[in-house]
Each structure stands twice: as C-alpha cells, then as structure tokens.
Coordinates of C-alpha atoms in Angstrom, one line a residue:
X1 CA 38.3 36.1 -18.0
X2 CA 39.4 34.0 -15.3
X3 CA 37.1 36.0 -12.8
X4 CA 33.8 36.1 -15.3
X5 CA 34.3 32.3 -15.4
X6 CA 34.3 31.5 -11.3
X7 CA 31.6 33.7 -10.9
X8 CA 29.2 31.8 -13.6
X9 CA 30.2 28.8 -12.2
X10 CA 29.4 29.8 -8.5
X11 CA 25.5 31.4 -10.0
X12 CA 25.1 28.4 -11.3
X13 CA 26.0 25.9 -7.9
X14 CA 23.6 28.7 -6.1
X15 CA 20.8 28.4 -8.6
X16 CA 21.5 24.8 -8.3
X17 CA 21.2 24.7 -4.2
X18 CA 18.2 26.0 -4.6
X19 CA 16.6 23.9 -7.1
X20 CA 17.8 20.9 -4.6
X21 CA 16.5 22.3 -1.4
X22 CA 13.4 23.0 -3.4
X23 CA 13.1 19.3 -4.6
X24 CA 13.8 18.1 -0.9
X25 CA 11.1 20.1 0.6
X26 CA 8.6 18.5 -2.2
X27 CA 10.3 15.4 -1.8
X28 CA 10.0 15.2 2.4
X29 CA 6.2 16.0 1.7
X30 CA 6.3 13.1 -0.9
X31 CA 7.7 10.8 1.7
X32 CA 5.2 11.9 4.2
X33 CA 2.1 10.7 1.7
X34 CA 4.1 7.7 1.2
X35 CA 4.2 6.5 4.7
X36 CA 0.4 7.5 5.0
X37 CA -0.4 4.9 2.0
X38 CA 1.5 2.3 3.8
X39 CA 0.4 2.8 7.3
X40 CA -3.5 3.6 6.1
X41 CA -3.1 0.0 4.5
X42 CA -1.9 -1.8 7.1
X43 CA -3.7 -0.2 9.9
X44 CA -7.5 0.0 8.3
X45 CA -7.1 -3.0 5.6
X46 CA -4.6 -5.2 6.5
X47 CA -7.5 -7.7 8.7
X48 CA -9.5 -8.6 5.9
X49 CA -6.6 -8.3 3.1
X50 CA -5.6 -11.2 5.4
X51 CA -8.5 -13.6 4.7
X52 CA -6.8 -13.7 0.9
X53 CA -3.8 -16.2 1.5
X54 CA -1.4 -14.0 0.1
X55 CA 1.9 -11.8 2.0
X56 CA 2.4 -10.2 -1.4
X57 CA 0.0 -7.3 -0.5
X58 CA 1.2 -6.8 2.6
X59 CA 4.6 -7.2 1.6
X60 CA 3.9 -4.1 -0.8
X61 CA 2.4 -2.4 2.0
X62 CA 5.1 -2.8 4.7
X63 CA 7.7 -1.3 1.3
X64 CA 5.9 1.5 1.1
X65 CA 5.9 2.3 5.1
X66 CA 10.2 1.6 4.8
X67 CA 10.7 3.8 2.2
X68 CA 8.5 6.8 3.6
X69 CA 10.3 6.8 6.6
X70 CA 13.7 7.0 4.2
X71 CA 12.4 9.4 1.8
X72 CA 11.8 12.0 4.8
X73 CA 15.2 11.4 6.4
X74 CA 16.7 11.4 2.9
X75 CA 15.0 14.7 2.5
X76 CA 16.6 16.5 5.7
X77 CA 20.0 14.9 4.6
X78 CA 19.6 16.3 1.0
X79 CA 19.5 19.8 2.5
X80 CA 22.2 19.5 5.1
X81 CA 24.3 18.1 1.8
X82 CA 23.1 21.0 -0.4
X83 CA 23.9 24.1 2.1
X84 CA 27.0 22.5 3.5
X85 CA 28.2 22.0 0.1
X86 CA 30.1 18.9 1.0
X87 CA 30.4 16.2 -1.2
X88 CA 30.9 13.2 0.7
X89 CA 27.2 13.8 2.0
X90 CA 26.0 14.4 -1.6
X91 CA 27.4 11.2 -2.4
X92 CA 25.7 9.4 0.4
X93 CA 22.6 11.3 -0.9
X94 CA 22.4 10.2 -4.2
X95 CA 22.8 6.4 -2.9
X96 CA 19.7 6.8 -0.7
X97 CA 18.2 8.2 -3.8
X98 CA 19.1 5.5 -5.5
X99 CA 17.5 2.6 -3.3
X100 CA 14.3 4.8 -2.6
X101 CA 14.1 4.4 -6.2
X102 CA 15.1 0.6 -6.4
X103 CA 12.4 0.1 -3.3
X104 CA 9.7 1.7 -5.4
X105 CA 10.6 -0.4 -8.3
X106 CA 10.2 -3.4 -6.1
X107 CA 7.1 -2.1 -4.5
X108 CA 5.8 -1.6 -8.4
X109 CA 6.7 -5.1 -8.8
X110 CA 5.1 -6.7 -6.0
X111 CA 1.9 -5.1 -7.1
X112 CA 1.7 -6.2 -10.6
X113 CA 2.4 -9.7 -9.5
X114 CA -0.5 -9.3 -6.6
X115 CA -2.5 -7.7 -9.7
X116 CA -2.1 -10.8 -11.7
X117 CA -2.1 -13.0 -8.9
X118 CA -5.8 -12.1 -8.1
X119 CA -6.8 -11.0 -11.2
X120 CA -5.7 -13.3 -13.2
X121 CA -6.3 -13.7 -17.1
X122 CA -7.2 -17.5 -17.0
X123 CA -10.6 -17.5 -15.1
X124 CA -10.1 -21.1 -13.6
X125 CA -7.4 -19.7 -11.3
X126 CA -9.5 -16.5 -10.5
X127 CA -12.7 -19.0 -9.3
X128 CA -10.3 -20.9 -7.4
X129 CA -9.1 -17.8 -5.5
X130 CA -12.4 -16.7 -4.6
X131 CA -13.2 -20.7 -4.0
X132 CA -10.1 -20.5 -1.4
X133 CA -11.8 -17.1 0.5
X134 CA -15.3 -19.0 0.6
X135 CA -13.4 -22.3 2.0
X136 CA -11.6 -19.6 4.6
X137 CA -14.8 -18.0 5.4
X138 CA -17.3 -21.1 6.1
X139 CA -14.2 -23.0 8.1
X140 CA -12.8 -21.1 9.6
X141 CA -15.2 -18.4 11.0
X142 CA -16.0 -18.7 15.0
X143 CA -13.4 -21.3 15.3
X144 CA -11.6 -20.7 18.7
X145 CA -7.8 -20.8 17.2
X146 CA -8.9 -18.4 14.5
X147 CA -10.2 -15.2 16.4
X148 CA -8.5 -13.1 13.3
X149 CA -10.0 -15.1 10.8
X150 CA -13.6 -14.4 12.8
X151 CA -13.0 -10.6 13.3
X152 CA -11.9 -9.4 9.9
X153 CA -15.1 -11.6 8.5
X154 CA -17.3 -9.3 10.8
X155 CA -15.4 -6.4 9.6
X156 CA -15.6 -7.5 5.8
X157 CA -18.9 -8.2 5.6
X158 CA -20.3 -4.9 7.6
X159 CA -18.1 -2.7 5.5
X160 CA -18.5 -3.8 1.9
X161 CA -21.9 -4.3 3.0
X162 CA -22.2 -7.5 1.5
X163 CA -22.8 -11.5 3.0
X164 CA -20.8 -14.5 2.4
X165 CA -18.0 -14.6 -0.7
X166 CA -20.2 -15.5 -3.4
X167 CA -23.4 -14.5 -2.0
X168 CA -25.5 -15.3 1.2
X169 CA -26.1 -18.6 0.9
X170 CA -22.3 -20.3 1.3
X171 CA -22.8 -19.6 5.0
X172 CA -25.4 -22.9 4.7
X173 CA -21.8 -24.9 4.5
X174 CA -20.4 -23.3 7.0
X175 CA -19.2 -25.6 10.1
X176 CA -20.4 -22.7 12.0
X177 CA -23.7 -22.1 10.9
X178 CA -24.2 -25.9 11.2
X179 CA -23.4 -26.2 14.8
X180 CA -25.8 -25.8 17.5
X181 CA -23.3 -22.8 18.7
X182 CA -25.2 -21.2 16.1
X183 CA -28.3 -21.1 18.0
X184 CA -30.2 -21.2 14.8
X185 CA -28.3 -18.9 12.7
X186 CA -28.7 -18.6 9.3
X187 CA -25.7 -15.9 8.6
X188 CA -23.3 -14.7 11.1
X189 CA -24.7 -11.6 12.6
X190 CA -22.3 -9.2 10.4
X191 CA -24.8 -10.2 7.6
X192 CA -27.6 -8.5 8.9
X193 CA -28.3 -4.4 7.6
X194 CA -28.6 -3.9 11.4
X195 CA -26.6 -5.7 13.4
X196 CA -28.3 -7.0 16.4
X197 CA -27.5 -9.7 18.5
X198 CA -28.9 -12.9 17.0
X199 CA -30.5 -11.0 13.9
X200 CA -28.6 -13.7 11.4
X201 CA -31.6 -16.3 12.4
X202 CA -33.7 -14.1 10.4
X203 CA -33.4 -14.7 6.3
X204 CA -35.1 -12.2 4.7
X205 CA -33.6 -9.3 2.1
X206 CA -34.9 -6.0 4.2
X207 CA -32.6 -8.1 7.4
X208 CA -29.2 -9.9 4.8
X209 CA -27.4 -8.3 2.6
X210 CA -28.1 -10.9 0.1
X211 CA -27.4 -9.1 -3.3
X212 CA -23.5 -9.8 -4.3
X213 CA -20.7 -11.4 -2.4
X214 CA -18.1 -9.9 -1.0
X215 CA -15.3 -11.2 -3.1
X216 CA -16.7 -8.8 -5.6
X217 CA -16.3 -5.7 -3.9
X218 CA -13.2 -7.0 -2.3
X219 CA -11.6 -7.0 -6.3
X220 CA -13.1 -4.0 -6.8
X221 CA -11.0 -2.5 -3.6
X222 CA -7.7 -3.9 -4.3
X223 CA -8.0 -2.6 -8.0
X224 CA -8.6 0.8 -6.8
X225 CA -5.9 0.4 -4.3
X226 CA -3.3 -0.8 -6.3
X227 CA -4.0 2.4 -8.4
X228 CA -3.1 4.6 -6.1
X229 CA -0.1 2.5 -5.2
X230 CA 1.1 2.6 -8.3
X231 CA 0.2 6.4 -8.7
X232 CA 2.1 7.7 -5.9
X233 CA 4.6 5.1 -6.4
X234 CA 5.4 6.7 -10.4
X235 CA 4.7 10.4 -9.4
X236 CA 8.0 10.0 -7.2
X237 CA 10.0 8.1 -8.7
X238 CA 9.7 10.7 -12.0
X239 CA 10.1 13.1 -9.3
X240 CA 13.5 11.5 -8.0
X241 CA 14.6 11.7 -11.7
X242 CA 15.3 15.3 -11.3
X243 CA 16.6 15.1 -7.4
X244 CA 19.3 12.6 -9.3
X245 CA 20.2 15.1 -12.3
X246 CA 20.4 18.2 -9.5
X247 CA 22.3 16.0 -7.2
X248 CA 25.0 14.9 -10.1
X249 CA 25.3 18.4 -11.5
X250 CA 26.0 20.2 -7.7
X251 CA 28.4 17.7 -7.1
X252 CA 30.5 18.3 -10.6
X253 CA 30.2 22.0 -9.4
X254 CA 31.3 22.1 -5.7
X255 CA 34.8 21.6 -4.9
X256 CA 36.3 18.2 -3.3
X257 CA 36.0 19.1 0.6
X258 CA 38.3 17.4 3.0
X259 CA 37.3 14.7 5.2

C-alpha cells in the first residue's frame, strides 16, 4: 500500500513538471509579446503621445517593457525550479509570479485612468484636452527650445494624415505661421498631401489635408491601443492563474530540499 501510494504521488509531481515547463515555455513567449507592446509604443508612438501632457501613457508603456523583461527571466527560472525540483526556487518563483501579476494590475490601472483621462464622460473636460493639444501645437511648433514639440507635429500630422488639432485652420493662430519665418506659410509643410519644401503657402484641398483634425484620429489610436493593452495584459494574467495553481501544487508534492 505504502509503495502504490509513493508511486501516485511521484506520477502526479511528473505530470505536474510537465504541465509547468509547458506553461513556462507559453509564458516566456508571452513575455516576449509583452515587451514588443512596450517597446513598439515607446519607440514608434511615444513622440507624438508626447504632445498630450500626460506621463500616464507612457508610464503604462515603460510597465509593460519592465515586466516583459521579468516574465522571460521568470520563465527560464520556472523551469530550472520545475526540473531541479527544489523548492526554495519554486518559492522565489511563485513571488515573481506574483508581482508580474501585481505589475499587470497596475498597468491595467494606469490605462483605465488614461482611458478616462482622455476620454472623459463630461465633454467640457474632453474640449479642454483637445483645446490644451491645439494651444501646444500653434505655440509651440518651430520654437527653437521645443525641437520635440516641432518634430512629433511633423510626424502627427503626415501619419494620421490630417492638419492642425481641430482642423486646418488653427494654424492661422499659430505664433509660427504669423511670423515672417513663415515665409508666407499658411500650414507647416507636414500639412501638405505631398510634402515639398514650402508647399504649406498653398491653401487648397488637392495640396492640405483639410478634412478632420488630428485630435480625432489621435482618440481613435489610443482607443485601439489601449485595447490591445488591455488584451494582452488579461490574456496573461488568466494565463498566470494556472502557472500559480501548478506552482502551489508541485511544491506540496516535492520534498523540503536542503539549503
């Protein structure tokens, strides 16, 4: 009896090794998309997320890059712990599960206060949000202390395809525009369907992208984005639900191993 009874219990810590080196190998490739989100976000976005006044997107961002890089070394640790069947390193396994899980959670946060930061139920504060981008767009643009402020304008405009944050015609209070630096410019050139040098002295639809602004599409990014942070963000922690359970049950089953 005593024999039938070791052997079940040592079928079921090898059935459960497996399930846990299993849930690492998904879990390392989870981490990997992670840090993809995080980096993508910061390297391609983070210019013109910039122009918004807010660190809470980036903030969100810069979580997600963090607990990437732990999720993969968590991974490689949970299958040293499972096939060395000690239990001091499932013990500090199941803690980095554990803040992976509370990062996510915080990450989750941040963006649902972003979420209702810039989309906000009361319209007031959503017009003056988009009145705080135009004022940052028609000030600040070409001024020589705020070369960011200039470039991820350009880059805005040009890749929403779109002119100004209402619509074209905020750039006529723009300090800019009204200088003679201008030299005559209606629009900064990245208003222009083909960008040209000088072309934004020309104000004409087939030349300005004069339909929509680009606080518009820039909602209509964010929304999307924040989806898929929240997506991946969900899909592992339900996933980390099981590492925990497979990680609790292994350790009741091995045997306390000596330091």
């Amino acid at each position: 009896m005593r024999d039938y009874s070791e052997n079940k219990e040592t079928c079921g810590t090898i059935c459960l090794k497996y399930l846990l080196f299993i849930f690492n190998f998904f879990f390392w490739l989870a981490g990997g998309a992670v840090m993809a989100v995080g980096i993508w976000t910061l390297a391609e976005k983070s210019d013109y997320i910039s122009l918004l006044q807010s660190n809470t997107y980036m903030a969100t961002a810069y979580i997600l890059v963090v607990a990437g890089v732990v999720v993969m070394i968590t991974g490689i640790l949970g299958c040293c712990a499972t096939f060395r069947e000690q239990r001091s390193l499932l013990r500090v396994y199941f803690i980095l599960l554990l803040c992976i899980f509370l990062l996510e959670v915080i990450a989750g946060i941040l963006a649902y206060i972003y979420y209702q930061q810039f989309f906000p139920m009361s319209p007031q504060l959503n017009t003056e949000l988009k009145q705080n981008l135009k004022e940052t767009m028609t000030q600040k643009y070409m001024k020589p202390e705020e070369v960011s402020v200039t470039s991820a304008v350009d880059k805005l405009q040009q890749e929403f395809k779109c002119c100004g944050s209402h619509n074209a015609s905020d750039w006529s209070d723009s300090e800019w525009i009204k200088s003679p630096d201008a030299l005559n410019r209606k629009f900064p050139d990245s208003c222009c369907k083909t960008v040209t040098d000088k072309c934004g002295q020309r104000d004409h639809p087939s030349n300005i992208y004069k339909e929509g602004g680009c606080i518009t599409k820039l909602e209509n990014f964010i929304q999307e984005h924040l989806k898929i942070i929240g997506a991946v963000g969900i899909g592992i922690a339900f996933v980390q639900i099981f590492g925990m359970l497979f990680t609790c049950c292994l350790y009741r089953n091995l045997k306390s191993e000596p330091y």
